[in-house]
Amino acid sequence: MKLNLTVQPRFRLNFSPLVWILLTLMGIAFVVAMMRYAFGIGVISDLSYSYPWGFWISFDLFTGVAISSGGFLMAGTVYILRIKEFEPLLRPSVLTAFIGYVMVAIALLVDLGQPLRIWYMMIHWNGTSVLLEIGICVMLYLTVLAIEFAPVALEGFKLQKWAHLIHKFIMPFVILGVVLSTLHQSSLGSLLLIQPSKLHPLWWTPILPIMFFTSAISIGLAMIILESSLSSRYFQRGLETHLLAKLARAIPIVLVIYGLLKFSELAVAGDLGYLFTSGAMSILFWAEILIGVVTPIVWFSIKENRESANGLLTGAIIVLGGMILNRFNVSWFAVKHPDPMFYMPTFMSNVKYFPTLPEVAVSFGIFAAGILAFGLAAKYLPVFEDEHSPQAHAGD
């Protein structure tokens, strides 16, 4: 049986300055990663036993998982809720999520002390560890995303029959994906519940899983807007402004709920006094709230901002900036670290850490690879609605 795997001839690989920049960042990251595998993690990183979590965890894991939440939001909206008008946003969102989770997996292979043992958790289960649930959910959801995106790849290789076959049985995988994503988006917050004495009271709360899931929804909506806005400009295609405006209208609602949960919990716990008396922690908290909650609520409440391309892009960047700061705060900046000699908890005073250039280079290289992968997929595969094959939806 001979398969035709010819890519559409209208596509040409264009080595633009942006592509060369991305390739350069990837090359630097590859060299640094090889040094890490050859000589150990200490050669390229400033991490230690007293400071095991730093830039990689905050940027690659906590941020990477959050910005990938648009995939399950769009899949659930289109397939489960059957709101078909959002279908033009489905494939790019699933692609973004799929690439995002691949980036997280690659980053973990550099961050883990024993990367070759990453699969051990599948045979040596620790039933009391939240990391077990996170690991299983991430691996399973990555598989689900691959299945959800498979019809797009098959259509790109002119295998419409196989694409339609997978699409015909996609619903169970979509439901599983929504459940898995809901579980591990919230369980990233559950992971921090074990350190009530280490995480600053402005961030530690027993409802951290709910806070993480709620904020992930706003991040996912903003990421869909950002991805659509940037891809429309780079690929010179039309922008689905009418659809993105509806997503932008939902963002203030989600953020109001998030803000109410945040301040209500602080009031119930009796921690409101920390809002203005915690020095740098108070500044970080209010920066996160003003940038990631208050400003987007006001911005997207204005109709003109929701219905203009520049307004949508600006608002999405603001939301992502504030919520990414939240992920950095809760996983890095606001975490106490023990003094290596006396094991005295201090807020980043006796234990010093600052990300090294190789650490940053690895993350930037992985991020560059994700951007390049999205660009190649969008260029060579029918990712956007106007490129869909009509056979793919026959019989829906």
CSV table of C-alpha atoms in Angstrom, one decimal:
chain,number,residue,atom,x,y,z
A,1,MET,CA,0.0,0.0,0.0
A,2,LYS,CA,1.5,3.3,-1.2
A,3,LEU,CA,0.7,6.5,0.7
A,4,ASN,CA,0.9,9.9,-0.8
A,5,LEU,CA,2.8,12.1,1.7
A,6,THR,CA,3.4,15.1,-0.6
A,7,VAL,CA,3.0,18.4,1.1
A,8,GLN,CA,1.0,21.1,-0.7
A,9,PRO,CA,3.4,22.8,-3.2
A,10,ARG,CA,2.3,26.3,-2.4
A,11,PHE,CA,4.3,26.2,0.8
A,12,ARG,CA,7.9,27.3,0.8
A,13,LEU,CA,10.2,27.3,3.8
A,14,ASN,CA,11.3,30.9,4.3
A,15,PHE,CA,14.4,31.5,6.4
A,16,SER,CA,13.4,35.0,7.5
A,17,PRO,CA,15.4,36.9,10.2
A,18,LEU,CA,12.9,35.7,12.8
A,19,VAL,CA,13.6,32.1,11.8
A,20,TRP,CA,17.3,32.5,12.1
A,21,ILE,CA,16.9,34.1,15.6
A,22,LEU,CA,14.8,31.2,16.7
A,23,LEU,CA,17.3,28.6,15.3
A,24,THR,CA,20.1,30.4,17.0
A,25,LEU,CA,18.3,30.3,20.4
A,26,MET,CA,17.6,26.6,19.8
A,27,GLY,CA,21.2,25.9,19.0
A,28,ILE,CA,22.5,27.6,22.1
A,29,ALA,CA,20.0,25.8,24.2
A,30,PHE,CA,21.0,22.5,22.7
A,31,VAL,CA,24.7,23.1,23.5
A,32,VAL,CA,23.9,24.1,27.1
A,33,ALA,CA,21.6,21.0,27.5
A,34,MET,CA,24.4,18.7,26.3
A,35,MET,CA,26.8,20.3,28.8
A,36,ARG,CA,24.2,19.6,31.5
A,37,TYR,CA,23.9,16.0,30.5
A,38,ALA,CA,27.7,15.5,30.2
A,39,PHE,CA,28.8,17.3,33.4
A,40,GLY,CA,25.8,17.6,35.6
A,41,ILE,CA,23.1,20.2,36.4
A,42,GLY,CA,25.5,22.2,38.6
A,43,VAL,CA,27.6,23.2,35.7
A,44,ILE,CA,24.9,25.3,34.1
A,45,SER,CA,22.6,26.1,37.0
A,46,ASP,CA,22.7,28.1,40.3
A,47,LEU,CA,20.1,25.7,41.9
A,48,SER,CA,21.0,23.9,45.1
A,49,TYR,CA,19.5,21.6,47.7
A,50,SER,CA,18.4,24.7,49.6
A,51,TYR,CA,17.0,26.3,46.4
A,52,PRO,CA,15.8,23.4,44.2
A,53,TRP,CA,13.1,25.4,42.4
A,54,GLY,CA,13.9,28.5,40.3
A,55,PHE,CA,13.5,29.9,36.9
A,56,TRP,CA,13.0,26.6,35.1
A,57,ILE,CA,10.0,25.5,37.3
A,58,SER,CA,8.4,28.9,37.3
A,59,PHE,CA,8.8,29.6,33.6
A,60,ASP,CA,8.8,26.2,31.9
A,61,LEU,CA,6.4,24.2,34.2
A,62,PHE,CA,4.0,26.5,36.0
A,63,THR,CA,3.8,29.1,33.1
A,64,GLY,CA,4.1,26.5,30.3
A,65,VAL,CA,1.1,24.4,31.6
A,66,ALA,CA,-1.0,27.5,32.2
A,67,ILE,CA,-0.6,29.0,28.8
A,68,SER,CA,-1.6,25.6,27.3
A,69,SER,CA,-5.0,25.7,28.9
A,70,GLY,CA,-6.7,27.2,25.8
A,71,GLY,CA,-6.7,23.7,24.2
A,72,PHE,CA,-9.2,22.1,26.6
A,73,LEU,CA,-11.3,25.3,26.8
A,74,MET,CA,-11.8,25.4,23.0
A,75,ALA,CA,-12.2,21.6,22.7
A,76,GLY,CA,-14.8,21.6,25.5
A,77,THR,CA,-16.6,24.6,23.9
A,78,VAL,CA,-16.8,23.2,20.4
A,79,TYR,CA,-17.3,19.4,21.0
A,80,ILE,CA,-19.0,19.2,24.4
A,81,LEU,CA,-21.0,22.4,24.5
A,82,ARG,CA,-21.4,22.3,20.7
A,83,ILE,CA,-20.9,26.0,20.2
A,84,LYS,CA,-19.7,25.5,16.6
A,85,GLU,CA,-19.1,29.2,15.9
A,86,PHE,CA,-15.8,28.9,17.8
A,87,GLU,CA,-14.6,26.1,15.5
A,88,PRO,CA,-12.1,28.4,13.7
A,89,LEU,CA,-10.2,28.8,16.9
A,90,LEU,CA,-10.2,25.1,17.8
A,91,ARG,CA,-7.3,23.8,15.7
A,92,PRO,CA,-4.8,26.6,16.6
A,93,SER,CA,-5.7,26.3,20.3
A,94,VAL,CA,-5.1,22.5,20.3
A,95,LEU,CA,-1.9,23.0,18.4
A,96,THR,CA,-0.7,25.6,21.0
A,97,ALA,CA,-1.6,23.3,23.8
A,98,PHE,CA,0.1,20.3,22.2
A,99,ILE,CA,3.3,22.3,21.6
A,100,GLY,CA,3.1,23.7,25.1
A,101,TYR,CA,3.0,20.3,26.8
A,102,VAL,CA,5.8,19.0,24.6
A,103,MET,CA,7.9,22.0,25.7
A,104,VAL,CA,7.1,21.3,29.4
A,105,ALA,CA,8.2,17.7,28.9
A,106,ILE,CA,11.5,18.7,27.3
A,107,ALA,CA,12.2,21.3,30.0
A,108,LEU,CA,11.7,18.7,32.7
A,109,LEU,CA,14.3,16.5,31.1
A,110,VAL,CA,16.8,19.2,31.7
A,111,ASP,CA,15.6,20.2,35.1
A,112,LEU,CA,15.3,16.7,36.7
A,113,GLY,CA,18.3,15.5,38.6
A,114,GLN,CA,18.0,12.0,37.0
A,115,PRO,CA,16.3,12.7,33.6
A,116,LEU,CA,16.7,9.1,32.4
A,117,ARG,CA,14.4,8.0,35.3
A,118,ILE,CA,11.5,10.2,34.3
A,119,TRP,CA,9.5,7.1,33.5
A,120,TYR,CA,10.1,5.5,36.9
A,121,MET,CA,7.0,7.1,38.4
A,122,MET,CA,4.9,4.9,36.1
A,123,ILE,CA,6.2,1.7,37.8
A,124,HIS,CA,7.1,3.0,41.3
A,125,TRP,CA,3.9,4.7,42.3
A,126,ASN,CA,3.8,7.0,45.3
A,127,GLY,CA,0.1,7.2,46.1
A,128,THR,CA,0.5,10.0,48.5
A,129,SER,CA,2.3,12.4,46.1
A,130,VAL,CA,0.5,15.1,44.1
A,131,LEU,CA,3.3,14.9,41.6
A,132,LEU,CA,2.1,11.4,40.7
A,133,GLU,CA,-1.3,12.7,39.7
A,134,ILE,CA,0.3,15.6,37.8
A,135,GLY,CA,2.7,13.4,36.0
A,136,ILE,CA,0.1,10.9,34.9
A,137,CYS,CA,-2.4,13.6,33.9
A,138,VAL,CA,0.3,15.5,31.8
A,139,MET,CA,1.4,12.3,30.0
A,140,LEU,CA,-2.2,11.2,29.3
A,141,TYR,CA,-3.3,14.7,28.3
A,142,LEU,CA,-0.3,15.0,25.9
A,143,THR,CA,-1.4,11.8,24.3
A,144,VAL,CA,-5.0,13.1,24.0
A,145,LEU,CA,-3.8,16.3,22.4
A,146,ALA,CA,-1.8,14.3,19.9
A,147,ILE,CA,-5.0,12.4,19.0
A,148,GLU,CA,-7.0,15.6,18.8
A,149,PHE,CA,-4.5,17.2,16.5
A,150,ALA,CA,-3.9,14.0,14.4
A,151,PRO,CA,-6.7,14.8,11.9
A,152,VAL,CA,-5.0,18.1,11.1
A,153,ALA,CA,-1.7,16.4,10.4
A,154,LEU,CA,-3.4,13.6,8.3
A,155,GLU,CA,-5.3,16.2,6.3
A,156,GLY,CA,-2.0,17.9,5.6
A,157,PHE,CA,-0.7,14.6,4.1
A,158,LYS,CA,-3.9,14.1,2.1
A,159,LEU,CA,-5.1,11.2,4.3
A,160,GLN,CA,-8.6,12.5,4.6
A,161,LYS,CA,-10.1,9.1,5.2
A,162,TRP,CA,-7.9,8.4,8.3
A,163,ALA,CA,-8.5,12.0,9.5
A,164,HIS,CA,-12.3,11.5,9.2
A,165,LEU,CA,-12.0,8.2,11.1
A,166,ILE,CA,-10.3,9.7,14.0
A,167,HIS,CA,-12.6,12.7,14.0
A,168,LYS,CA,-15.6,10.4,14.1
A,169,PHE,CA,-14.5,8.9,17.4
A,170,ILE,CA,-13.0,12.1,18.9
A,171,MET,CA,-15.6,12.8,21.5
A,172,PRO,CA,-14.4,10.4,24.2
A,173,PHE,CA,-10.9,11.8,23.9
A,174,VAL,CA,-12.1,15.4,24.2
A,175,ILE,CA,-14.1,14.5,27.4
A,176,LEU,CA,-11.0,12.7,28.8
A,177,GLY,CA,-8.8,15.7,27.9
A,178,VAL,CA,-11.1,18.2,29.6
A,179,VAL,CA,-11.2,16.0,32.8
A,180,LEU,CA,-7.4,15.5,32.7
A,181,SER,CA,-6.6,19.2,32.1
A,182,THR,CA,-9.0,20.3,34.9
A,183,LEU,CA,-7.3,17.9,37.3
A,184,HIS,CA,-3.7,18.9,36.6
A,185,GLN,CA,-4.4,22.6,36.2
A,186,SER,CA,-5.8,22.6,39.7
A,187,SER,CA,-3.3,20.0,41.1
A,188,LEU,CA,-0.4,22.4,40.4
A,189,GLY,CA,-2.0,24.4,43.2
A,190,SER,CA,-2.4,21.3,45.2
A,191,LEU,CA,1.3,20.7,44.9
A,192,LEU,CA,1.9,23.8,47.0
A,193,LEU,CA,-0.5,22.9,49.8
A,194,ILE,CA,2.3,21.0,51.5
A,195,GLN,CA,4.2,24.1,52.3
A,196,PRO,CA,2.0,26.4,54.4
A,197,SER,CA,5.1,27.4,56.5
A,198,LYS,CA,7.2,28.2,53.4
A,199,LEU,CA,4.8,30.0,51.0
A,200,HIS,CA,3.9,33.5,52.1
A,201,PRO,CA,0.4,33.9,53.6
A,202,LEU,CA,-0.6,36.3,50.7
A,203,TRP,CA,-0.4,33.3,48.4
A,204,TRP,CA,-0.8,30.2,50.5
A,205,THR,CA,-4.4,29.1,50.9
A,206,PRO,CA,-6.3,25.8,51.2
A,207,ILE,CA,-8.2,26.7,48.0
A,208,LEU,CA,-5.0,27.0,45.9
A,209,PRO,CA,-6.3,24.3,43.5
A,210,ILE,CA,-9.4,26.4,42.8
A,211,MET,CA,-7.4,29.6,42.4
A,212,PHE,CA,-5.0,27.8,40.0
A,213,PHE,CA,-7.9,26.5,37.9
A,214,THR,CA,-9.8,29.8,37.8
A,215,SER,CA,-6.7,31.7,36.8
A,216,ALA,CA,-5.9,29.1,34.1
A,217,ILE,CA,-9.2,29.8,32.5
A,218,SER,CA,-8.4,33.5,32.1
A,219,ILE,CA,-4.9,32.6,30.9
A,220,GLY,CA,-6.3,30.2,28.4
A,221,LEU,CA,-8.7,32.8,27.0
A,222,ALA,CA,-6.0,35.4,26.8
A,223,MET,CA,-3.6,32.9,25.1
A,224,ILE,CA,-6.2,32.1,22.4
A,225,ILE,CA,-6.5,35.9,21.7
A,226,LEU,CA,-2.7,36.3,21.6
A,227,GLU,CA,-2.1,33.4,19.4
A,228,SER,CA,-4.8,34.4,16.9
A,229,SER,CA,-3.7,38.0,16.9
A,230,LEU,CA,0.0,37.2,16.3
A,231,SER,CA,-0.7,34.5,13.7
A,232,SER,CA,-3.1,36.7,11.7
A,233,ARG,CA,-0.3,39.4,11.5
A,234,TYR,CA,2.5,37.0,10.7
A,235,PHE,CA,0.6,34.9,8.2
A,236,GLN,CA,-1.4,37.9,6.8
A,237,ARG,CA,-4.7,36.2,7.3
A,238,GLY,CA,-8.0,37.5,8.6
A,239,LEU,CA,-8.6,37.9,12.3
A,240,GLU,CA,-11.7,36.4,13.9
A,241,THR,CA,-12.4,39.6,15.8
A,242,HIS,CA,-16.1,38.8,16.4
A,243,LEU,CA,-15.1,35.5,18.1
A,244,LEU,CA,-12.2,36.9,20.1
A,245,ALA,CA,-14.5,39.7,21.3
A,246,LYS,CA,-16.7,37.1,22.9
A,247,LEU,CA,-13.8,35.5,24.6
A,248,ALA,CA,-12.6,38.9,25.8
A,249,ARG,CA,-16.0,39.6,27.2
A,250,ALA,CA,-15.7,36.5,29.4
A,251,ILE,CA,-12.3,37.4,30.8
A,252,PRO,CA,-13.5,40.1,33.2
A,253,ILE,CA,-16.1,37.7,34.5
A,254,VAL,CA,-13.5,35.1,35.3
A,255,LEU,CA,-11.2,37.6,36.8
A,256,VAL,CA,-13.9,39.1,39.0
A,257,ILE,CA,-14.5,35.6,40.4
A,258,TYR,CA,-10.8,35.1,40.9
A,259,GLY,CA,-10.4,38.4,42.7
A,260,LEU,CA,-13.4,37.7,44.9
A,261,LEU,CA,-12.0,34.3,45.9
A,262,LYS,CA,-8.6,35.8,46.5
A,263,PHE,CA,-9.6,38.6,48.8
A,264,SER,CA,-12.4,36.7,50.5
A,265,GLU,CA,-10.0,33.9,51.5
A,266,LEU,CA,-7.5,36.5,52.8
A,267,ALA,CA,-10.3,38.0,54.9
A,268,VAL,CA,-11.5,34.7,56.3
A,269,ALA,CA,-7.9,33.6,57.1
A,270,GLY,CA,-7.2,36.9,58.8
A,271,ASP,CA,-4.3,37.7,56.5
A,272,LEU,CA,-5.5,41.1,55.1
A,273,GLY,CA,-2.9,42.8,57.3
A,274,TYR,CA,-0.1,41.4,55.1
A,275,LEU,CA,-1.4,43.4,52.1
A,276,PHE,CA,0.6,46.5,53.1
A,277,THR,CA,3.1,45.3,55.7
A,278,SER,CA,5.1,42.6,53.9
A,279,GLY,CA,7.6,44.8,52.1
A,280,ALA,CA,8.6,43.3,48.8
A,281,MET,CA,5.9,40.6,49.1
A,282,SER,CA,3.2,43.3,49.3
A,283,ILE,CA,4.6,45.0,46.2
A,284,LEU,CA,4.7,41.7,44.2
A,285,PHE,CA,1.1,40.9,45.3
A,286,TRP,CA,-0.3,44.3,44.3
A,287,ALA,CA,1.6,44.2,41.0
A,288,GLU,CA,0.1,40.8,40.3
A,289,ILE,CA,-3.4,42.0,41.2
A,290,LEU,CA,-3.3,45.4,39.4
A,291,ILE,CA,-1.7,44.0,36.2
A,292,GLY,CA,-3.4,40.6,36.0
A,293,VAL,CA,-6.8,41.4,37.5
A,294,VAL,CA,-7.8,45.0,37.8
A,295,THR,CA,-6.4,46.4,34.6
A,296,PRO,CA,-7.8,43.6,32.3
A,297,ILE,CA,-11.3,43.9,34.0
A,298,VAL,CA,-11.3,47.6,33.1
A,299,TRP,CA,-9.7,47.1,29.7
A,300,PHE,CA,-12.0,44.4,28.4
A,301,SER,CA,-15.1,46.1,29.9
A,302,ILE,CA,-14.7,48.8,27.2
A,303,LYS,CA,-16.4,47.7,24.0
A,304,GLU,CA,-13.9,49.4,21.7
A,305,ASN,CA,-11.0,47.5,23.2
A,306,ARG,CA,-12.8,44.2,22.7
A,307,GLU,CA,-13.7,44.8,19.1
A,308,SER,CA,-10.3,46.1,17.8
A,309,ALA,CA,-7.3,44.0,16.8
A,310,ASN,CA,-4.9,46.2,18.8
A,311,GLY,CA,-7.2,46.3,21.8
A,312,LEU,CA,-7.6,42.5,21.9
A,313,LEU,CA,-3.8,42.0,21.6
A,314,THR,CA,-3.0,44.6,24.2
A,315,GLY,CA,-5.5,43.2,26.7
A,316,ALA,CA,-4.3,39.6,26.2
A,317,ILE,CA,-0.7,40.6,26.9
A,318,ILE,CA,-1.8,42.4,30.1
A,319,VAL,CA,-3.7,39.4,31.3
A,320,LEU,CA,-0.8,37.0,30.6
A,321,GLY,CA,1.8,39.4,32.1
A,322,GLY,CA,-0.2,39.6,35.4
A,323,MET,CA,-1.0,35.9,35.6
A,324,ILE,CA,2.5,34.8,34.7
A,325,LEU,CA,3.7,37.0,37.5
A,326,ASN,CA,1.3,35.1,39.8
A,327,ARG,CA,2.9,31.8,38.7
A,328,PHE,CA,6.4,33.2,39.5
A,329,ASN,CA,5.3,34.6,42.8
A,330,VAL,CA,3.6,31.4,44.0
A,331,SER,CA,6.4,29.0,42.9
A,332,TRP,CA,9.5,31.2,43.4
A,333,PHE,CA,9.5,34.7,44.7
A,334,ALA,CA,7.2,34.2,47.7
A,335,VAL,CA,8.7,30.9,48.8
A,336,LYS,CA,10.9,30.8,51.9
A,337,HIS,CA,14.1,28.9,51.7
A,338,PRO,CA,16.1,27.3,54.6
A,339,ASP,CA,19.5,28.5,55.6
A,340,PRO,CA,21.8,25.7,54.5
A,341,MET,CA,23.7,25.7,57.8
A,342,PHE,CA,21.1,26.4,60.4
A,343,TYR,CA,18.0,25.5,58.5
A,344,MET,CA,16.4,28.8,59.5
A,345,PRO,CA,13.5,29.8,57.1
A,346,THR,CA,14.2,33.2,55.6
A,347,PHE,CA,12.8,35.1,52.7
A,348,MET,CA,15.6,34.9,50.2
A,349,SER,CA,18.2,36.4,52.6
A,350,ASN,CA,20.7,33.8,53.6
A,351,VAL,CA,20.0,31.5,50.7
A,352,LYS,CA,21.0,33.1,47.5
A,353,TYR,CA,19.8,32.2,44.0
A,354,PHE,CA,19.8,34.0,40.7
A,355,PRO,CA,19.2,32.3,37.4
A,356,THR,CA,22.3,31.8,35.3
A,357,LEU,CA,22.5,32.7,31.7
A,358,PRO,CA,22.6,29.0,30.7
A,359,GLU,CA,19.4,28.4,32.6
A,360,VAL,CA,17.7,31.3,30.8
A,361,ALA,CA,19.2,30.1,27.5
A,362,VAL,CA,17.7,26.7,27.9
A,363,SER,CA,14.2,28.1,28.5
A,364,PHE,CA,14.4,30.6,25.7
A,365,GLY,CA,15.6,27.9,23.4
A,366,ILE,CA,12.7,25.6,24.2
A,367,PHE,CA,10.3,28.6,23.8
A,368,ALA,CA,11.9,29.4,20.5
A,369,ALA,CA,11.4,25.8,19.4
A,370,GLY,CA,7.8,26.0,20.3
A,371,ILE,CA,7.3,29.2,18.2
A,372,LEU,CA,9.1,27.7,15.3
A,373,ALA,CA,7.0,24.4,15.6
A,374,PHE,CA,3.8,26.4,15.6
A,375,GLY,CA,4.9,28.4,12.5
A,376,LEU,CA,5.9,25.3,10.6
A,377,ALA,CA,2.6,23.5,11.5
A,378,ALA,CA,0.6,26.6,10.5
A,379,LYS,CA,2.4,26.9,7.2
A,380,TYR,CA,2.4,23.2,6.2
A,381,LEU,CA,-0.8,21.9,7.7
A,382,PRO,CA,-4.5,23.1,7.5
A,383,VAL,CA,-4.5,24.6,11.0
A,384,PHE,CA,-6.7,27.6,10.2
A,385,GLU,CA,-10.4,27.3,9.3
A,386,ASP,CA,-10.1,28.6,5.8
A,387,GLU,CA,-7.7,25.7,5.0
A,388,HIS,CA,-9.8,22.9,6.4
A,389,SER,CA,-10.6,20.1,4.1
A,390,PRO,CA,-14.4,19.7,3.6
A,391,GLN,CA,-14.0,16.0,3.8
A,392,ALA,CA,-12.9,16.2,7.4
A,393,HIS,CA,-16.3,17.2,8.6
A,394,ALA,CA,-18.3,15.0,6.3
A,395,GLY,CA,-20.9,13.1,8.2
A,396,ASP,CA,-20.5,15.2,11.4
